[in-house]
Tab-separated table of C-alpha atoms in Angstrom:
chain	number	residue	atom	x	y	z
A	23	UNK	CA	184.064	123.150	183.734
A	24	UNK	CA	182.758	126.471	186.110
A	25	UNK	CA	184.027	129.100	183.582
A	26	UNK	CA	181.362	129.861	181.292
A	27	UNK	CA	183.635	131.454	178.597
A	28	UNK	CA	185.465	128.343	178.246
A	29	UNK	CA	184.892	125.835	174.984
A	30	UNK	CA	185.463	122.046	175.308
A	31	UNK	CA	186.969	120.233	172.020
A	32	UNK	CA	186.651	116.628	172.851
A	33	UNK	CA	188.182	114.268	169.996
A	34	UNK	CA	186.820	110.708	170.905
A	35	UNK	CA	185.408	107.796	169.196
A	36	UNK	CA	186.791	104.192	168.666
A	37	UNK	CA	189.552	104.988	167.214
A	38	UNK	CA	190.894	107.882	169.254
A	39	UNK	CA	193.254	106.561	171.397
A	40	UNK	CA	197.059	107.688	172.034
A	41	UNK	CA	198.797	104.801	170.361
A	42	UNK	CA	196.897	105.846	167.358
A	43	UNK	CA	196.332	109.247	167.221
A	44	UNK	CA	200.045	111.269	167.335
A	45	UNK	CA	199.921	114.542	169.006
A	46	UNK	CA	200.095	116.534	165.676
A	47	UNK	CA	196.940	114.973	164.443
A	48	UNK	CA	195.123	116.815	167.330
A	49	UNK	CA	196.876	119.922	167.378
A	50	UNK	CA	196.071	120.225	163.515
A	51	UNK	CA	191.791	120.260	164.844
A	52	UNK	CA	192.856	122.491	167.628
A	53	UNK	CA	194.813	124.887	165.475
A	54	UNK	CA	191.646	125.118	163.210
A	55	UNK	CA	189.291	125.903	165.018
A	56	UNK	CA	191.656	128.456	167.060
A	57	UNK	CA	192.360	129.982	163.548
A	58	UNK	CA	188.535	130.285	163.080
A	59	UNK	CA	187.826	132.022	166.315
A	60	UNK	CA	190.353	134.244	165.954
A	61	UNK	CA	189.530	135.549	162.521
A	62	UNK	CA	186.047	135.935	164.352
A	63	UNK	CA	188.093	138.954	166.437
A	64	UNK	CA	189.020	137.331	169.236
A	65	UNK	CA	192.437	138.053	169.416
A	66	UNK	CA	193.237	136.107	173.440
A	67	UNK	CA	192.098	133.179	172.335
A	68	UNK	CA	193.828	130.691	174.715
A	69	UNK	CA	194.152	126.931	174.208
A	70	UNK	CA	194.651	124.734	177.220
A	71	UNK	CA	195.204	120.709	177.584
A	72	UNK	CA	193.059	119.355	180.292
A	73	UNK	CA	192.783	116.246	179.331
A	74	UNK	CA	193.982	112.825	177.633
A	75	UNK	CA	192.976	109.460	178.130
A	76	UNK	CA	192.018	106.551	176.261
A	77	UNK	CA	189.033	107.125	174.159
A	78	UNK	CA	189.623	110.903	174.606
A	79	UNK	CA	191.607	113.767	173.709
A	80	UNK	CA	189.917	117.028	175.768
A	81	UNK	CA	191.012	120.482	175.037
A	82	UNK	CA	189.805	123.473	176.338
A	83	UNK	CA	189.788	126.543	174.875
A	84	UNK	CA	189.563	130.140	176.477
A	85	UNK	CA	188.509	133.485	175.388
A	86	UNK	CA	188.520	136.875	177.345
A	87	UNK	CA	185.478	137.938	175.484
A	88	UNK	CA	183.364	135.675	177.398
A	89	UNK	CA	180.804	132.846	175.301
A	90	UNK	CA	179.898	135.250	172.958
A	91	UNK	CA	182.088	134.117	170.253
A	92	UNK	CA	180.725	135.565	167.005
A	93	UNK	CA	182.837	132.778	164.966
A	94	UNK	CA	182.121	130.011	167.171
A	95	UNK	CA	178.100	130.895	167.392
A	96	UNK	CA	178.262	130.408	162.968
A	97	UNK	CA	180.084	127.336	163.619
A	98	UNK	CA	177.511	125.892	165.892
A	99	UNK	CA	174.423	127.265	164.096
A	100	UNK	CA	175.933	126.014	160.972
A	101	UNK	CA	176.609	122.289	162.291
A	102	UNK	CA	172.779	122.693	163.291
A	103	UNK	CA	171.626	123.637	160.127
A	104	UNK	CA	173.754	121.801	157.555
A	105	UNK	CA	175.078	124.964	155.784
A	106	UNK	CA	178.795	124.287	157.049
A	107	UNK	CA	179.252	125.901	152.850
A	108	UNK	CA	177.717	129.304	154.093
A	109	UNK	CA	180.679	129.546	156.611
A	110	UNK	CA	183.766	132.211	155.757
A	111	UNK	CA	186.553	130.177	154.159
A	112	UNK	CA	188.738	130.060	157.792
A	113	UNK	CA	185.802	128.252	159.861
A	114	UNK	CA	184.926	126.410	156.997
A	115	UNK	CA	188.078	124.624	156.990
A	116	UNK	CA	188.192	124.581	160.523
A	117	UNK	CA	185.091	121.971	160.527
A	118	UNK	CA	186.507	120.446	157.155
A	119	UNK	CA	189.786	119.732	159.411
A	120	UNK	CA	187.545	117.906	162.160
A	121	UNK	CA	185.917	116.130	159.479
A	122	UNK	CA	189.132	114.573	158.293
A	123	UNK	CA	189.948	113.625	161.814
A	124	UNK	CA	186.227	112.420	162.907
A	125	UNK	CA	186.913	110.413	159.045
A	126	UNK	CA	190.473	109.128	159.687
A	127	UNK	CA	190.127	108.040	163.047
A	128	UNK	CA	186.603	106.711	163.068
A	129	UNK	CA	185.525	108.995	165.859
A	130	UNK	CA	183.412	112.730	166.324
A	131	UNK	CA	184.488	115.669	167.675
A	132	UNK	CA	182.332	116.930	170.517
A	133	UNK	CA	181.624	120.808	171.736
A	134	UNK	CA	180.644	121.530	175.330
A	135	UNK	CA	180.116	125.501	176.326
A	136	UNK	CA	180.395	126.505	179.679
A	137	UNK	CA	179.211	123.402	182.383
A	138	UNK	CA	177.069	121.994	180.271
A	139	UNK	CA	177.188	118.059	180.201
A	140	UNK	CA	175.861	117.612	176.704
A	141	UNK	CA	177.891	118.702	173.710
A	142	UNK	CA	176.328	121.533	172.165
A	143	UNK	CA	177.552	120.682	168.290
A	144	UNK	CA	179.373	117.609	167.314
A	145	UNK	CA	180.770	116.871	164.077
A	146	UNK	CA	180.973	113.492	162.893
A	147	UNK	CA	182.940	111.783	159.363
A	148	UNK	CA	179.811	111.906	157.594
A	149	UNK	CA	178.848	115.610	158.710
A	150	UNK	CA	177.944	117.308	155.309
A	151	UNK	CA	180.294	120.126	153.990
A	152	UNK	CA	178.927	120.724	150.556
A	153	UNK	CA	175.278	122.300	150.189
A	154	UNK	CA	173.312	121.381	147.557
A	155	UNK	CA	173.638	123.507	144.910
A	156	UNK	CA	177.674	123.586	144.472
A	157	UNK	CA	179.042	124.450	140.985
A	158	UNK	CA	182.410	122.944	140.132
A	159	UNK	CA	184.833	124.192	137.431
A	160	UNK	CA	187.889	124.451	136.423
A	161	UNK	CA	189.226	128.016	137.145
A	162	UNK	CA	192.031	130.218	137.728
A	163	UNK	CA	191.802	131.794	141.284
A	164	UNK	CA	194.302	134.957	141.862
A	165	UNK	CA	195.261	136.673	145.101
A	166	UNK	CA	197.859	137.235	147.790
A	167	UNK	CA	200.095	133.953	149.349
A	168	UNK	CA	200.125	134.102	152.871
A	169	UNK	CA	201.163	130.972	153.904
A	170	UNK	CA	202.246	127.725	152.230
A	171	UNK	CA	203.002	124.295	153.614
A	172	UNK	CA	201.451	121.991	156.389
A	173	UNK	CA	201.762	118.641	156.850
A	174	UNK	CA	198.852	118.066	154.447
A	175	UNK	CA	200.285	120.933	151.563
A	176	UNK	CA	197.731	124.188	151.387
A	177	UNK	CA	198.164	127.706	149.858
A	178	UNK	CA	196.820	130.045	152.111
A	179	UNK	CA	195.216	132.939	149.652
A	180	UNK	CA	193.797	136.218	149.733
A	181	UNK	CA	191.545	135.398	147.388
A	182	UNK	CA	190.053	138.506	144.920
A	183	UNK	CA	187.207	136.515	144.648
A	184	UNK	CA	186.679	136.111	147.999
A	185	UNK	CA	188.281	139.216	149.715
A	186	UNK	CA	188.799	137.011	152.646
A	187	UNK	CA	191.551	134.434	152.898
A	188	UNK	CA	190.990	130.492	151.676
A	189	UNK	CA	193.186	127.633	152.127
A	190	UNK	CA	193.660	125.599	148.535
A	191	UNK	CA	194.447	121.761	148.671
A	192	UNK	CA	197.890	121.106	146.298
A	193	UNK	CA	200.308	118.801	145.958
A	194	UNK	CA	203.562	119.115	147.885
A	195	UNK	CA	205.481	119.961	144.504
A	196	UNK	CA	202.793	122.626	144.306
A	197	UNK	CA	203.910	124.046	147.682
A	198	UNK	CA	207.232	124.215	147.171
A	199	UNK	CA	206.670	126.134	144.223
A	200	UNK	CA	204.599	128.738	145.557
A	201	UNK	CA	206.854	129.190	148.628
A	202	UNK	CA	209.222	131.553	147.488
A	203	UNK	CA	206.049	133.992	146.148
A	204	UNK	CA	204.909	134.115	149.852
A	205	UNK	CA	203.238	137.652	149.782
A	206	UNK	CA	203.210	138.149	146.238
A	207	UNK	CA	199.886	138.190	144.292
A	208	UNK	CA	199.989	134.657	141.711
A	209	UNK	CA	197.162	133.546	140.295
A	210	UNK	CA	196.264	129.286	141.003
A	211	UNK	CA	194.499	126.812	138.449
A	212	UNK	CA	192.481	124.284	139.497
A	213	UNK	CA	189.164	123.128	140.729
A	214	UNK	CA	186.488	125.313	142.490
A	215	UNK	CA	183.341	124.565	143.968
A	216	UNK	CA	180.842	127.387	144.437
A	217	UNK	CA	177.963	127.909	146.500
A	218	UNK	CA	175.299	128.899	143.639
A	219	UNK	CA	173.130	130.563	146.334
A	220	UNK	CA	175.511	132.928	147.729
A	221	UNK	CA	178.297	132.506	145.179
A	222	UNK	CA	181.000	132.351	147.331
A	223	UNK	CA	184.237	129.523	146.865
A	224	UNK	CA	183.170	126.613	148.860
A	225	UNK	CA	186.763	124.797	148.018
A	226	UNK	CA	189.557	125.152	146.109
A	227	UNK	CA	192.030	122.244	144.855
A	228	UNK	CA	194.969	124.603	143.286
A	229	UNK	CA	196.384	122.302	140.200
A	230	UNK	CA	199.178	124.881	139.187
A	231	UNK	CA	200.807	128.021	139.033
A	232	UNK	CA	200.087	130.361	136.713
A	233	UNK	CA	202.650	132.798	134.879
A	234	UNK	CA	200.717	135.929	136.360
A	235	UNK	CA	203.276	137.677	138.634
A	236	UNK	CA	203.015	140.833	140.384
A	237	UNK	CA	205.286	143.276	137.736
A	238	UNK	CA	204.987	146.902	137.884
A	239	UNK	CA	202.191	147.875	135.468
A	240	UNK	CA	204.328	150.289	133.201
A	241	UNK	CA	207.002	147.729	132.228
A	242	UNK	CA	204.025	145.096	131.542
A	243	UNK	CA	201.934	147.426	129.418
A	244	UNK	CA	205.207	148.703	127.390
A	245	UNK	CA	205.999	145.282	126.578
A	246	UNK	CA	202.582	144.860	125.462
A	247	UNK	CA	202.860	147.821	123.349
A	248	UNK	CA	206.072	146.648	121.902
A	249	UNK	CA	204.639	143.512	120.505
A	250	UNK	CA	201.372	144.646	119.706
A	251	UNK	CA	202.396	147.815	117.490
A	252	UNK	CA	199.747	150.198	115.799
A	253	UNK	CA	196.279	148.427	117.008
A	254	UNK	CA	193.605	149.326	114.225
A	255	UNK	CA	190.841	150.372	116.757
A	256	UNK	CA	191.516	154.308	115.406
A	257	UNK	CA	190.281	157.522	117.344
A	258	UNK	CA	187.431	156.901	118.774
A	259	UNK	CA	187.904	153.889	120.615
A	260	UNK	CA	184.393	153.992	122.484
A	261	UNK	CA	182.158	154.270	119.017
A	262	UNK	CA	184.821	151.410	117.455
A	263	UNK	CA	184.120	149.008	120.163
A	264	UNK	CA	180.572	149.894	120.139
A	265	UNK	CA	180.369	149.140	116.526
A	266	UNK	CA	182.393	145.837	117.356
A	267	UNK	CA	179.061	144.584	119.551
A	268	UNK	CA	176.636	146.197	117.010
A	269	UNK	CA	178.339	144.507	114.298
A	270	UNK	CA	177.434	141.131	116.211
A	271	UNK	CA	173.674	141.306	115.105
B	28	UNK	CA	190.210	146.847	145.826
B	29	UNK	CA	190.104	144.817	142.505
B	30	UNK	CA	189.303	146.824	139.487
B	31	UNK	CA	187.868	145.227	136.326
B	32	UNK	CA	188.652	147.237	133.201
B	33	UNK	CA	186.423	146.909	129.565
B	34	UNK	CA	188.371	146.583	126.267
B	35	UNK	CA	188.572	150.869	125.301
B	36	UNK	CA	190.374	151.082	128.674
B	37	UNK	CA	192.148	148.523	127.655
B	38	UNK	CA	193.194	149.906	124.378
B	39	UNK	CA	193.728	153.552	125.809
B	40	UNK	CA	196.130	151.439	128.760
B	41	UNK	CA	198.582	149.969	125.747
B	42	UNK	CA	198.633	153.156	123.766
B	43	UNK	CA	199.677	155.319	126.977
B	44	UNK	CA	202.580	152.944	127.289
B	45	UNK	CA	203.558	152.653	123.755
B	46	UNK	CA	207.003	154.974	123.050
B	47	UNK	CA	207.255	158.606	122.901
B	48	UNK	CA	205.559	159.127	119.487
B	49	UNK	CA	201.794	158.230	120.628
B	50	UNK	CA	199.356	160.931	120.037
B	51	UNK	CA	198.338	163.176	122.885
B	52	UNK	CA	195.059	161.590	123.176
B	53	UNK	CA	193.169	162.684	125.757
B	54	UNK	CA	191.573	159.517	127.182
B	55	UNK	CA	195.027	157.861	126.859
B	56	UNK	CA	197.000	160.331	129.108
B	57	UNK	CA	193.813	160.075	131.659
B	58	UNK	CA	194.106	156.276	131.395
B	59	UNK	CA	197.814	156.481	131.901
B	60	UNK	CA	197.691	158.688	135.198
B	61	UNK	CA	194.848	156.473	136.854
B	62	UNK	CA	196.608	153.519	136.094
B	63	UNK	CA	199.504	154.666	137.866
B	64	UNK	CA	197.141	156.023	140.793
B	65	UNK	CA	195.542	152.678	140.923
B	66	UNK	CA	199.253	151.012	140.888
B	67	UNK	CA	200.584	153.274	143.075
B	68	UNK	CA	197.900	152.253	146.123
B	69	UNK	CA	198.173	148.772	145.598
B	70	UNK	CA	194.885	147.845	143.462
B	71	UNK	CA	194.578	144.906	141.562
B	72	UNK	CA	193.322	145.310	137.834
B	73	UNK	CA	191.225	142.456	135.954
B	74	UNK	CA	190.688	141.955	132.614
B	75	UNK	CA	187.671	139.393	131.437
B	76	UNK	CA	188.805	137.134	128.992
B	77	UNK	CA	185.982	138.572	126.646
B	78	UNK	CA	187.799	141.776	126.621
B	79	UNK	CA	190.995	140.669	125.844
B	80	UNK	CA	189.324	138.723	122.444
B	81	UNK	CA	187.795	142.291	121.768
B	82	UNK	CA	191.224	143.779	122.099
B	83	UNK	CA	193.291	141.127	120.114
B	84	UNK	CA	190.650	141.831	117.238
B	85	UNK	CA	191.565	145.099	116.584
B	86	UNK	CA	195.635	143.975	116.618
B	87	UNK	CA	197.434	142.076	113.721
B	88	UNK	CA	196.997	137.975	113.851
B	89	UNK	CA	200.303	137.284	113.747
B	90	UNK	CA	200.769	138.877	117.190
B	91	UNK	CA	197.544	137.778	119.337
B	92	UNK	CA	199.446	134.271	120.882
B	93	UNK	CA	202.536	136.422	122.280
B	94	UNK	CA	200.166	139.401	123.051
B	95	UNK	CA	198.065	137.121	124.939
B	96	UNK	CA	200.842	135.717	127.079
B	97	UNK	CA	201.630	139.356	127.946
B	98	UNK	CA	198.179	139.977	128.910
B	99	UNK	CA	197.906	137.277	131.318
B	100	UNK	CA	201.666	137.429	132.616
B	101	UNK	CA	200.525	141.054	133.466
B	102	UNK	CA	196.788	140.291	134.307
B	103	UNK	CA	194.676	138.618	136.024
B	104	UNK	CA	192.145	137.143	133.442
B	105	UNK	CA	188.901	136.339	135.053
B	106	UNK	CA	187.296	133.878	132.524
B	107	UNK	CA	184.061	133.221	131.049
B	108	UNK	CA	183.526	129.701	132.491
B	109	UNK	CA	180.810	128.064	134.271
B	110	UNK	CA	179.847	130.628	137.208
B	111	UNK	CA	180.007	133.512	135.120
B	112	UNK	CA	177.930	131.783	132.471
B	113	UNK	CA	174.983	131.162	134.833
B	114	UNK	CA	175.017	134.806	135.895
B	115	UNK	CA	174.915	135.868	132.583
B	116	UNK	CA	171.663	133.633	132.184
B	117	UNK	CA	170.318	135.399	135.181
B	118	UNK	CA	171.225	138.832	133.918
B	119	UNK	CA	169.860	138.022	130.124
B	120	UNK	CA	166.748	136.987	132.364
B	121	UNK	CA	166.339	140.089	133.862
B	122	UNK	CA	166.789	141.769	130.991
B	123	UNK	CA	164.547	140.282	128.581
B	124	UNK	CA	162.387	137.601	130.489
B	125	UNK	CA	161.895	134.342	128.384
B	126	UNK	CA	160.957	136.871	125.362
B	127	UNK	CA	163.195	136.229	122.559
B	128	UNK	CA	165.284	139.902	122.633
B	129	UNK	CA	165.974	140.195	118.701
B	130	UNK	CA	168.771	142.025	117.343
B	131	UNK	CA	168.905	143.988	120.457
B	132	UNK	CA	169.701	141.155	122.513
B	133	UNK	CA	172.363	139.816	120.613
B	134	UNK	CA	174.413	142.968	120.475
B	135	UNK	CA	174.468	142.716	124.459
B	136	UNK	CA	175.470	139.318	124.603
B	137	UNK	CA	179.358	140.911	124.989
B	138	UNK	CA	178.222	143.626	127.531
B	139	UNK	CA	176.594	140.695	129.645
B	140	UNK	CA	179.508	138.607	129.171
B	141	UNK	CA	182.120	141.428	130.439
B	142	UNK	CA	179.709	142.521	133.533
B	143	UNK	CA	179.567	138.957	134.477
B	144	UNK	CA	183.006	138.022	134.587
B	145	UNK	CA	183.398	140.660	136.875
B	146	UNK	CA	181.225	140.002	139.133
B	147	UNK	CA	182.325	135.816	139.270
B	148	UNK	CA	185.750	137.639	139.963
B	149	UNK	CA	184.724	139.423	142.809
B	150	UNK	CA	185.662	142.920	141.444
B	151	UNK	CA	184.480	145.633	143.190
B	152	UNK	CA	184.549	148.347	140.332
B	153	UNK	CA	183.717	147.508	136.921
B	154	UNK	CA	185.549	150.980	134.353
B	155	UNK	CA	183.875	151.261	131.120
B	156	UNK	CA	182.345	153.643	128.861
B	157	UNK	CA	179.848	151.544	126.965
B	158	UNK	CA	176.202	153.434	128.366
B	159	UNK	CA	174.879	149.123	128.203
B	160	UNK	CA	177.757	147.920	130.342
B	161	UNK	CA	176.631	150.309	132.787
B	162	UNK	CA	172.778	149.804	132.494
B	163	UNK	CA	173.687	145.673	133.086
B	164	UNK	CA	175.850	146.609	135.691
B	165	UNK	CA	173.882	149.146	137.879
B	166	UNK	CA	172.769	147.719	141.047
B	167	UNK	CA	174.984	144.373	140.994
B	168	UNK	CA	178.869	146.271	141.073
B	169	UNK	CA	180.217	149.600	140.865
B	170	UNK	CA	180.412	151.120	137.228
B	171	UNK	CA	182.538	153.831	136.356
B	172	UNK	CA	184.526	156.118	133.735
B	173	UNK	CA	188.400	156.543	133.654
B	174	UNK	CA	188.318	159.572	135.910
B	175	UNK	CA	190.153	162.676	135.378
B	176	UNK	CA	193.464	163.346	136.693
B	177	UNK	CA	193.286	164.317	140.728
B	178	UNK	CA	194.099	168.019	140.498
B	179	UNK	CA	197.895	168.599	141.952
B	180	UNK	CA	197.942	170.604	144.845
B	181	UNK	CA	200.081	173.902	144.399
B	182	UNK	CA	201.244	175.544	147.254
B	183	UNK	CA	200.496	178.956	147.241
B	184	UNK	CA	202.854	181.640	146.978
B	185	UNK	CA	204.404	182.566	150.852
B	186	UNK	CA	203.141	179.342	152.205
């Protein structure tokens, strides 16, 4: 490998071999991590074949921009440094999907950069994607569908909390639910798990739909009005619901 | 941009939309129009779930279940739950220390509660015009008033 711009994803291990491993299984890692750089703003990413063997699947994968990756360089120095959590929600899942693989088929998942012999990251089953302070709760997570289905069901999200986009784990039922709201803002419960340093979603396992729907705000708040009648907060609203919290002591 | 709104704006929102007999408040007709601004380029409003007991207080019992389902049909509700509840430790702590706070303390307990739930939600703007929701807030999110209407631009005569 001459080109120094290029990046080698090598799935191997014991169990990688092509009786085992069907050709979707791979493309699902490649597709990933692909995702990841892109959202990094590298827009030519280009994924090549090169190689498959026993023992091996080798794909490399080429950018215009050269080796400096921004997305890939926070993968890499987050493998290093066991804070795959600090990651933005896109690469995050992008190691989480080699994971799975390196966890399913008993093997690792090897990075080479430019000729370099030795893999500069690898990520094994047992490669850690939690940190150590993660919060988990049950919580409703709203934002913007932009993609449902896979072979494993997700909800891809715009997340409010986030302002950057998340994939959710649900149940296939789940999926098809959500699938005619693609682009609509719905709101998801389920489990969370937060990063209590930075406080950003770690993970997301979407339970069920909410009945939050995108209405227009004028119909909503007249219906509101309608049931709610004469509320008894009077004129001054602001010295009312300062009273309210006085009222507490 | 996600907007999180505190229980008058809340209560000036409903009574702008209520029928044609609602009193010409002022705060309600600004409420209205910046609602519609806010609607009109695509912003998302929140409403903590601390506000919307607030609200419900001030609105006869036998409506607060089907009110409620309104409110969250319409709304997202961004809840008091386990994130927002250790932020409002770390807020209470850099309010009052380990000192016990008194009667003062207490009374902010709601303030806390509605800052934090905005900021577990991610909002970038946090309306409200309680002066201790905006002395919590300061610093950790955006705090502002309903503005006034934007003034409409007039063409002017020959143009």
């Amino acid at each position: 490998m001459s080109r120094p711009d290029l990046l080698e994803m090598r799935l191997t291990g014991q169990g990688v071999t092509l009786a085992a491993v069907p050709a979707r299984e791979w493309l699902t890692v490649a597709d990933a991590l692909v995702a990841a750089l892109q959202s990094g703003g590298v827009p030519d990413t280009v994924l090549a074949i090169t190689g498959i063997g026993e023992g091996s699947v080798v794909l490399r994968i080429g950018t215009l921009a050269g080796d400096a990756v921004p997305a890939w360089s926070a993968i890499r120095r987050a493998l290093e440094e066991q804070k795959v959590h600090r990651l933005p929600g896109v690469a995050r899942e992008a190691v989480a999907t080699a994971v799975r693989f390196a966890r399913k088929y008993m093997g690792r998942v090897e990075f080479r950069e430019g000729s370099a012999v030795e893999p500069s990251a690898v990520i094994h089953g047992d490669t850690p994607l939690l940190g150590l302070g993660i919060l988990r709760e049950t919580t409703v997570i709203y934002g913007r569908v932009y993609r449902v289905g896979g072979a494993e069901p997700k909800i891809g999200l715009e997340a409010d909390t986030e302002g950057t986009r998340i994939a959710c784990w649900c149940s296939m039922e789940l999926a098809q639910r959500v699938a005619p709201l693609l682009y609509q803002r719905v709101g998801l419960s389920g489990e969370a798990k937060w990063d209590a340093e930075t406080w950003s979603l770690v993970d997301f396992h979407a339970r069920d739909l909410t009945d939050y729907r995108e209405r227009p705000l004028r119909e909503g708040l007249a219906a509101l009005a309608a049931i709610v009648g004469e509320d008894h907060w009077g004129d001054d609203v602001v010295a009312a619901v300062r009273s309210v919290r006085s009222d507490e002591a | 941009m996600t907007i999180c709104i505190d229980t008058m704006v809340l209560v000036w929102a409903v009574r702008g939309f209520r029928s044609a007999e609602s009193p010409a408040e002022p705060m309600v007709s600004r409420t209205k129009s910046w609602l519609n601004e806010l609607e009109r380029d695509k912003h998302a409003i929140l409403v903590p779930a601390p506000v919307i007991g607030e609200y419900l207080a001030g609105v006869d019992p036998t409506r607060h279940a089907e009110a409620a389902a309104q409110l969250a049909k319409q709304f997202p509700v961004t809840a008091y739950g386990l994130v927002a509840a250790v932020r409002f430790a770390e807020l209470w702590h850099a309010a009052y220390g380990t000192s016990k706070p008194g009667a003062d303390g207490r009374r902010h307990k709601v303030d806390m509660q509605i800052v934090v739930c905005a900021l577990a939600a991610g909002a970038d703007v946090l309306c409200s015009h309680n002066d201790d929701v905006h002395r919590f807030a300061a610093g950790r999110i955006r705090v502002m008033e309903v503005p006034p209407p934007r003034p409409v631009e007039q063409a002017l005569p020959g143009m």
